[in-house]
Every structure is written in structure tokens, then in C-alpha cells.
mmCIF file of C-alpha atoms in Angstrom:
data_model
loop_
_atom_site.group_PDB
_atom_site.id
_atom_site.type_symbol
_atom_site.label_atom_id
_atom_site.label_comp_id
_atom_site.label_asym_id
_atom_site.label_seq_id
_atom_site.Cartn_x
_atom_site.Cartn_y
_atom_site.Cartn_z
ATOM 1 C CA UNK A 16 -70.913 -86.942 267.104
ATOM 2 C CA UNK A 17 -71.691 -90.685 267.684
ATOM 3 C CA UNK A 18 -68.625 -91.902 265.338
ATOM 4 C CA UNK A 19 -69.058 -94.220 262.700
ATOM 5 C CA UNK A 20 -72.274 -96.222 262.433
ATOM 6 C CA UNK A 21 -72.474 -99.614 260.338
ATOM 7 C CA UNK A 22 -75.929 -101.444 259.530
ATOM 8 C CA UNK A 23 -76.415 -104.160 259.940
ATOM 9 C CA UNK A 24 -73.935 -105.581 262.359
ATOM 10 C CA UNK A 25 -74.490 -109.255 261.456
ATOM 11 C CA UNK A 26 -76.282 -110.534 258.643
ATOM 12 C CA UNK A 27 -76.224 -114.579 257.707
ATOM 13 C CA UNK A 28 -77.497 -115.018 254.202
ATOM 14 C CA UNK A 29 -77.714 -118.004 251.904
ATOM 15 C CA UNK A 30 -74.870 -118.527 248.818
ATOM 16 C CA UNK A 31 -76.352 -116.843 245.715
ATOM 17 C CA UNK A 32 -78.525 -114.324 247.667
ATOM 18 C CA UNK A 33 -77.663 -110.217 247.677
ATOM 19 C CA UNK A 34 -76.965 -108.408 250.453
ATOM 20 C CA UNK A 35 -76.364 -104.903 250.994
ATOM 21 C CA UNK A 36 -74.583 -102.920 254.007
ATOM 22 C CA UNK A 37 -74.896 -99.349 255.093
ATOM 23 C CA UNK A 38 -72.113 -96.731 256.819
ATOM 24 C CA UNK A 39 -73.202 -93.751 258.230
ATOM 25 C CA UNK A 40 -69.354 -91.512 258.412
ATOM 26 C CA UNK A 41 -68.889 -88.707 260.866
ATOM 27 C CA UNK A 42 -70.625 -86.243 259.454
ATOM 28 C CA UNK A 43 -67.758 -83.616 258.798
ATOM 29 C CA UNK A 44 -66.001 -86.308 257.347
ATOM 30 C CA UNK A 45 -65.546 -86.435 253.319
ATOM 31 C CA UNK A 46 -63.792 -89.217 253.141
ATOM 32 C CA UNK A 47 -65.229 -92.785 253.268
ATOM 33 C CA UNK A 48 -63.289 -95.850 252.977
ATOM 34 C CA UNK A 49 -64.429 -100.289 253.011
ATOM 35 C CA UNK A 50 -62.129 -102.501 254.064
ATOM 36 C CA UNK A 51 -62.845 -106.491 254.214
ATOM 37 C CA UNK A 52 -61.466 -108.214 257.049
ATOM 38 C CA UNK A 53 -61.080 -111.759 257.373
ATOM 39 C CA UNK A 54 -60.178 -113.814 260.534
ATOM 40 C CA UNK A 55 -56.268 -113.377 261.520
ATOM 41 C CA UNK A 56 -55.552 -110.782 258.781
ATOM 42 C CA UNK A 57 -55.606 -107.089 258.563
ATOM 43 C CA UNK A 58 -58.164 -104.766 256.726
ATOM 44 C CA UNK A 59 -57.882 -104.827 253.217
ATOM 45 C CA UNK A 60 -58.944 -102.319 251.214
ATOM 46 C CA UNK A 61 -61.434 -102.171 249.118
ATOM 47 C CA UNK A 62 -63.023 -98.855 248.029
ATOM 48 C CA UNK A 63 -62.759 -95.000 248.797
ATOM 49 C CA UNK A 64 -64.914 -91.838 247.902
ATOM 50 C CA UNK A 65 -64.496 -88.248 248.231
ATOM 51 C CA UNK A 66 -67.715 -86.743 248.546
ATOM 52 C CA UNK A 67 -70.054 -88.972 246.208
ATOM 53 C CA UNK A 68 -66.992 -89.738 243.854
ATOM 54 C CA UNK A 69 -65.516 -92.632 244.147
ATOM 55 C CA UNK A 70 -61.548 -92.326 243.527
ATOM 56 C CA UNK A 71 -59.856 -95.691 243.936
ATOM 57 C CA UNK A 72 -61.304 -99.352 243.692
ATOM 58 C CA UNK A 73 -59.190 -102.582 244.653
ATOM 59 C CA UNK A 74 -58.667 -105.528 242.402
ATOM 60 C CA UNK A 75 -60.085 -107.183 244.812
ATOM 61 C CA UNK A 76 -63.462 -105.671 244.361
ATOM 62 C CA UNK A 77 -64.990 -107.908 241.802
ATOM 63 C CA UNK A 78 -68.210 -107.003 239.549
ATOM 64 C CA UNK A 79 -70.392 -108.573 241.602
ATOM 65 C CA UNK A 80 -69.282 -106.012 244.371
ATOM 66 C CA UNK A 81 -70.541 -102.245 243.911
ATOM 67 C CA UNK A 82 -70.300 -99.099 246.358
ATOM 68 C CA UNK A 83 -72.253 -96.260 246.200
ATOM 69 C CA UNK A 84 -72.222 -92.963 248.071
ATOM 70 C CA UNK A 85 -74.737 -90.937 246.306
ATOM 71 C CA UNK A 86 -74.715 -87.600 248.218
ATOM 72 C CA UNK A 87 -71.737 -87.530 249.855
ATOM 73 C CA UNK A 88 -72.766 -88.933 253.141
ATOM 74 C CA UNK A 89 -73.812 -92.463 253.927
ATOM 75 C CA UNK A 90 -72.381 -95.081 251.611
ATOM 76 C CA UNK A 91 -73.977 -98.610 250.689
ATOM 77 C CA UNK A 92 -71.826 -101.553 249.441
ATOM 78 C CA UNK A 93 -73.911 -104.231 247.622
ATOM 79 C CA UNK A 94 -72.682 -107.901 247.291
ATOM 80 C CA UNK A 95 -74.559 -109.878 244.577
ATOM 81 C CA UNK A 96 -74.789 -113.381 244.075
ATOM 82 C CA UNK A 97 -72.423 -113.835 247.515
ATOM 83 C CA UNK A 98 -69.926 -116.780 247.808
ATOM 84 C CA UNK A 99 -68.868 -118.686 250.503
ATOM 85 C CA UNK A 100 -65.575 -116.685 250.220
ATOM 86 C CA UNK A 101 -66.980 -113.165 251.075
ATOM 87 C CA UNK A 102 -67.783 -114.578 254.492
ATOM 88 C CA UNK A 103 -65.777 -111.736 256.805
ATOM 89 C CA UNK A 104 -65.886 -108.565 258.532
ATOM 90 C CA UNK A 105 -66.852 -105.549 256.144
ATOM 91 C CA UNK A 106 -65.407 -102.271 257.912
ATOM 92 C CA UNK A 107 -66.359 -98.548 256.842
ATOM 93 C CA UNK A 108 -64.125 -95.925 257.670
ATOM 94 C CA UNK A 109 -64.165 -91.955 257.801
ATOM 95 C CA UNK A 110 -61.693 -89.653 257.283
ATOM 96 C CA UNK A 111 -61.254 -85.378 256.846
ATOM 97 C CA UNK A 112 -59.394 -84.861 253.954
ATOM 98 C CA UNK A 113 -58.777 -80.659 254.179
ATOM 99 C CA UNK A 114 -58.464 -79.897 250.275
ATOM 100 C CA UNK A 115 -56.936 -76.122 251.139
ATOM 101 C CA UNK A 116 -55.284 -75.205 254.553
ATOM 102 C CA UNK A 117 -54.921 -76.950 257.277
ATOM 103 C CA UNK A 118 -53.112 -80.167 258.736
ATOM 104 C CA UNK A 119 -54.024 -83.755 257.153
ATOM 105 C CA UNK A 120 -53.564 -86.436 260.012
ATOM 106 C CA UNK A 121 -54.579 -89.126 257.686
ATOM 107 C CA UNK A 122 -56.502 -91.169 260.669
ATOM 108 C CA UNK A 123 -58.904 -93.375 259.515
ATOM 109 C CA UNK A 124 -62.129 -93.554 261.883
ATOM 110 C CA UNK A 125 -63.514 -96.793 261.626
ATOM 111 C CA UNK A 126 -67.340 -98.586 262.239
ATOM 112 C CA UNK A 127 -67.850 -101.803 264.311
ATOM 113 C CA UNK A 128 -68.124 -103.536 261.091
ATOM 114 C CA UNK A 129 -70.686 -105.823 259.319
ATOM 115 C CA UNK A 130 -70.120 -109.528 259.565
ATOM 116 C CA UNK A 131 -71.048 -111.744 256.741
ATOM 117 C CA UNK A 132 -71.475 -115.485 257.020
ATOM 118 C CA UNK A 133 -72.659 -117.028 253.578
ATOM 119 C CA UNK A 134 -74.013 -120.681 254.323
ATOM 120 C CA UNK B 30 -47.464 -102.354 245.747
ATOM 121 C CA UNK B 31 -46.753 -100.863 249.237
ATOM 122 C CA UNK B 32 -46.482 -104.257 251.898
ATOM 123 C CA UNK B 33 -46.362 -104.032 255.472
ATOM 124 C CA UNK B 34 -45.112 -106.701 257.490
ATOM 125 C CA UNK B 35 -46.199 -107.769 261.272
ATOM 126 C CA UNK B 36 -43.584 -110.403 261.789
ATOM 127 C CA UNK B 37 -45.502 -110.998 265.270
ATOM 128 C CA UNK B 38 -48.702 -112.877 265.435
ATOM 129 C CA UNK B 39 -48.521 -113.199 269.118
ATOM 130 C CA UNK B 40 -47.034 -111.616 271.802
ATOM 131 C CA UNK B 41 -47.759 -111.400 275.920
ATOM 132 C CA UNK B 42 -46.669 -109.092 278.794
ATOM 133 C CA UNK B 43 -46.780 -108.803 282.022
ATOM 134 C CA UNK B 44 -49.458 -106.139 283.419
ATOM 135 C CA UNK B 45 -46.833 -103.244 284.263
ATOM 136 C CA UNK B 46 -44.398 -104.508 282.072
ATOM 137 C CA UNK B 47 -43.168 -103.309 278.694
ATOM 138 C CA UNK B 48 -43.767 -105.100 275.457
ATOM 139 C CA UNK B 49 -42.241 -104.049 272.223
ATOM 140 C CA UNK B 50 -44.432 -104.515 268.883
ATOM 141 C CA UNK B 51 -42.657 -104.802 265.224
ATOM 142 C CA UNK B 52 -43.136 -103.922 261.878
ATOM 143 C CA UNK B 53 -41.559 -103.093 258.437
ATOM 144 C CA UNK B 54 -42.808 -101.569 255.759
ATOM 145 C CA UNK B 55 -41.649 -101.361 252.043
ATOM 146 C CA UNK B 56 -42.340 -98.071 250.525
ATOM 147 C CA UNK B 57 -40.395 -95.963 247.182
ATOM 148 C CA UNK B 58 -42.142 -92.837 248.825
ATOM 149 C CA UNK B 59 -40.515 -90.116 250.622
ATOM 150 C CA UNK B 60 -43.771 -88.548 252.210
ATOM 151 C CA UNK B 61 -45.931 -90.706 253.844
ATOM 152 C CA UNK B 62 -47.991 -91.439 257.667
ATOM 153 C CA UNK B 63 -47.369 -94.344 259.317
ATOM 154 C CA UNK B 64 -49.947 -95.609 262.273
ATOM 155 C CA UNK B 65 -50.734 -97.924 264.844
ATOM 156 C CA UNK B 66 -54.255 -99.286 265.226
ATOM 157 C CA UNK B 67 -55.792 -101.062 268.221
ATOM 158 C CA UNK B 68 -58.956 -103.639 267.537
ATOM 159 C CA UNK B 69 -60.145 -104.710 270.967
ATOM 160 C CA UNK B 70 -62.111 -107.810 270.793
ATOM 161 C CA UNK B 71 -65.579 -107.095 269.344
ATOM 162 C CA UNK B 72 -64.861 -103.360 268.946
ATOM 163 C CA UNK B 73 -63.912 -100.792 266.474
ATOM 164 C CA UNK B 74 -60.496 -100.244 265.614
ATOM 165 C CA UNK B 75 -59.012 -96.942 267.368
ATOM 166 C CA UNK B 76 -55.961 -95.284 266.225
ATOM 167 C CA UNK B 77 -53.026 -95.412 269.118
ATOM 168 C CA UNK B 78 -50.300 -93.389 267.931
ATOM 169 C CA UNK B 79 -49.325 -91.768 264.406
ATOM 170 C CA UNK B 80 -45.788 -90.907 263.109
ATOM 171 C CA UNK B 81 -44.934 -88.384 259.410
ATOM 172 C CA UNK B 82 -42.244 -89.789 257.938
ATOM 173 C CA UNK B 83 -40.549 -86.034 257.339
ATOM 174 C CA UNK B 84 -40.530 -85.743 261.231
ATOM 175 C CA UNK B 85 -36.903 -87.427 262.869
ATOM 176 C CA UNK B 86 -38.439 -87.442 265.910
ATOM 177 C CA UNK B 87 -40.323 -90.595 267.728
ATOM 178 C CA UNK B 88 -43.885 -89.649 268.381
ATOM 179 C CA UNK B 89 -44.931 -90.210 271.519
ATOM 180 C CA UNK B 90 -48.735 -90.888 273.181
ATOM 181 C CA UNK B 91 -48.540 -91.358 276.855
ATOM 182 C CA UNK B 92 -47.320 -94.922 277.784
ATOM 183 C CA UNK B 93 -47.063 -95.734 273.889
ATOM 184 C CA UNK B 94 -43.721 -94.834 272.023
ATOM 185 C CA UNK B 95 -42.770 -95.562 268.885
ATOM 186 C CA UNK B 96 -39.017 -96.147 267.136
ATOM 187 C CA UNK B 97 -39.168 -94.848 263.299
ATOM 188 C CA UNK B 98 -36.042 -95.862 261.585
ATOM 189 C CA UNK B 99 -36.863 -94.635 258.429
ATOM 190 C CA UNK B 100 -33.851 -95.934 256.672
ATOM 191 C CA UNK B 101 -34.721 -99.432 257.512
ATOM 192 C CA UNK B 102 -38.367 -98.715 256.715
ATOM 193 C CA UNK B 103 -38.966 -100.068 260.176
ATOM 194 C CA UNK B 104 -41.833 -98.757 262.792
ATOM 195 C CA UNK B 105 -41.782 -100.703 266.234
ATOM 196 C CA UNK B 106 -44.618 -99.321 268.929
ATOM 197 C CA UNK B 107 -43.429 -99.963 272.561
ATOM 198 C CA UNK B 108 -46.070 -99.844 274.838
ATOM 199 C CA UNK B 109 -44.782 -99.384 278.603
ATOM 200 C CA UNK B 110 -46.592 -99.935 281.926
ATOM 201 C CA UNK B 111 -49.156 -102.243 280.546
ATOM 202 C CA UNK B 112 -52.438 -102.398 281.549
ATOM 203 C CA UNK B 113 -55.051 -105.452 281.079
ATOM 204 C CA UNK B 114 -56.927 -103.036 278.464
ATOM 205 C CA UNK B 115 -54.330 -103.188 276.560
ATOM 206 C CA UNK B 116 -55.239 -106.562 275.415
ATOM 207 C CA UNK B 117 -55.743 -106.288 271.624
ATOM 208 C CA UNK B 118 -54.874 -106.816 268.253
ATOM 209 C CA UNK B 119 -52.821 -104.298 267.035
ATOM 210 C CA UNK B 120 -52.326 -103.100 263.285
ATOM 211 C CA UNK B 121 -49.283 -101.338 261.767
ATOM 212 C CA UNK B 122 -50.276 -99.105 259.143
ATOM 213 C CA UNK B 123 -49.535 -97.082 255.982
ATOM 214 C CA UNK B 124 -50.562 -94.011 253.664
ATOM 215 C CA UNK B 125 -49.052 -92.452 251.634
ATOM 216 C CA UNK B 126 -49.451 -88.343 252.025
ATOM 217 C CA UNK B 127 -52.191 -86.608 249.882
ATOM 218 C CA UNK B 128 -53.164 -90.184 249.201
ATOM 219 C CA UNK B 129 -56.181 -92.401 249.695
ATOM 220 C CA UNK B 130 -56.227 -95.564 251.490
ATOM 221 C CA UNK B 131 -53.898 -97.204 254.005
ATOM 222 C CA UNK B 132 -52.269 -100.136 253.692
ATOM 223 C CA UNK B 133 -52.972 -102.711 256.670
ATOM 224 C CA UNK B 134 -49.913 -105.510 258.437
ATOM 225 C CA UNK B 135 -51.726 -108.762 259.623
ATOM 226 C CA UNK B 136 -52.030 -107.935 263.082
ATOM 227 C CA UNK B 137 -50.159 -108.710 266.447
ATOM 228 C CA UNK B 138 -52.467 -109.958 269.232
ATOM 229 C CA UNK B 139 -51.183 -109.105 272.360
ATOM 230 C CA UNK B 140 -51.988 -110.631 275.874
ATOM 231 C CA UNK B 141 -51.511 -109.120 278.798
ATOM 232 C CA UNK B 142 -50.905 -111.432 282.155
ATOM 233 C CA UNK B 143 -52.340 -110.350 285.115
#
């Protein structure tokens, strides 16, 4: 398996233009977590799906902010009308989640990340 | 709201030295993981060392330790021997069991001297 793949890995866009990133999870994984990442601060989190549901959203991610992961494998996460202030590091992250038997580790296996400048 | 606290932005060692790491947590759960992360410069974060908190006993990951006091909700990572790659920012870490997400400290960035 090649790990967790993020696209694409830098993307400079304009204030008030969309822009949409893409995760590729390892693909046993069921689990797929964003995190935002800013300079000098830790992941924060963001969003999580099980399969295509998605179980948990942050306050942080406002409506112009939307994740999808429509078949259970790669996710997208869509930032509309982007701000100055969404400038940072967008990480994906994969995880196994066993629902019967079996050890849960809880690692998270994260992407390179995305990095957002908006001008 | 689970917080977890890096009270280190900075630290340095010398190469074959050891180098202690700190962090606290606040939790009101009883079950839960609790994880160090390493973010090399420009690369994906890896996960160095995990610890359950139902388990007394310090995990242990070749030259990386960690001290789990539990009752003081605090998780330190020593790191002995060090090597130059273990330059890095380092994350302490939090889930709750049968949970989602993890909950992230700001980071440590640790040089090591040569």
C-alpha cells in the first residue's frame, strides 16, 4: 500500500475563489479524518466519516466548508468563497476502525497535506 | 472539551543524549489512547509510540519511552540516545476509545545538536 495520498499538494488561489482537495486513505482503511493545520499549532480537527457517512463535524467547519466521501473511499473537502484565514495545511488521515473482533489501536495514518495560501 | 497541553515549544539535545518531552491532558474519561506523533519537516506525520490508559504499564518503542501518570493526566515521551533524525515536531495526542477523532497539543520542536 502506498499510504495516504493528498491532491494537490500546494494550491495558491485568489480570496473569493473555490477550491477543492482530494485524499486517497489506505485502502483497508474505513475511517477518514481532515484536520487543518496552521503554522506553530497542532492539527485541528475538522471532519470524520465511516464509510461514506460522515459522523462528527467541528464548529470550526463553517458552511462554506463541505466534505464528501461518496463511496467510502476517497474523500473531497470543498472550500467556497476562501478567506485569507483558511490559508494552512489541510491534512487527511486514515484509520481501521474493527466494528466486531479484534484490537482498535486508534492510530491515525496521515497524508503529506494540502497547503492553501489565499492571496 | 478534551485539551491537551504541550507546555514546550522548543526543546534541543545533544545527538546521544536524552531529552524528555511533556504533556498534560484534561480528560473526565476513564478509557481512552493517548499518542505521540512525529512531523518531520515537510513530511507526514508518523505515529512514535501509543499508550491505553487501562494499561499501568509505560509503553515502550525502542529508544522512545513514555511516563503515563494517569492520575495527574500527564504523558511525558523520553526519547534516549538521540539521533539527528530525530529532529522534529512532535505532537501529544488524544482519543477517546470507541471514539472518533483525536485531539492534537501544539507541538514541541525539537533540535538535535550534532
Amino acid at each position: 500500500d502506498t499510504g495516504v495520498s493528498q491532491d494537490p499538494r500546494h494550491k495558491i488561489t485568489k480570496r473569493g475563489q473555490n477550491v477543492t482537495f482530494r485524499c486517497d486513505p489506505i485502502s483497508e482503511h474505513n475511517r477518514l479524518y481532515w484536520y487543518r493545520q496552521t503554522l506553530g499549532q497542532g492539527p485541528e480537527f475538522l471532519t470524520y466519516f465511516q464509510n461514506e457517512a460522515q459522523l462528527e463535524k467541528s464548529r470550526l467547519l463553517s458552511d462554506r466548508f463541505s466534505a464528501e466521501r461518496p463511496k467510502g473511499s476517497f474523500s473531497t473537502l470543498e472550500i467556497q468563497r476562501t478567506e485569507q484565514g483558511d490559508s494552512a495545511m489541510y491534512l487527511c488521515a486514515s484509520s481501521l476502525r474493527r466494528l466486531a473482533g479484534g484490537a482498535n489501536t486508534g492510530e491515525l495514518f496521515f497524508g503529506e497535506g494540502s497547503r492553501l495560501t489565499v492571496l | 472539551a478534551q485539551t491537551v497541553t504541550q507546555s514546550q515549544p522548543e526543546m534541543s539535545v545533544q545527538e546521544a543524549e536524552t531529552v524528555t518531552l511533556s504533556c498534560t491532558y484534561d480528560t473526565s474519561e476513564s478509557d481512552y489512547y493517548l499518542f505521540w506523533y512525529k512531523q518531520p519537516p515537510s513530511r507526514q506525520m508518523i505515529l512514535v509510540i501509543r499508550q491505553e490508559a487501562y494499561k499501568q504499564q509505560n509503553a515502550t518503542e525502542n529508544r522512545f519511552s513514555v511516563n503515563f501518570q494517569k492520575a495527574a493526566k500527564s504523558f511525558s515521551l523520553k526519547i534516549s540516545d538521540s539521533q539527528l533524525g530525530d529532529a522534529a515536531m512532535y505532537f501529544c495526542a488524544y482519543s477517546i476509545t470507541n471514539a472518533g477523532k483525536s485531539t492534537f497539543g501544539d507541538g514541541t520542536t525539537l533540535t538535535v545538536k550534532p
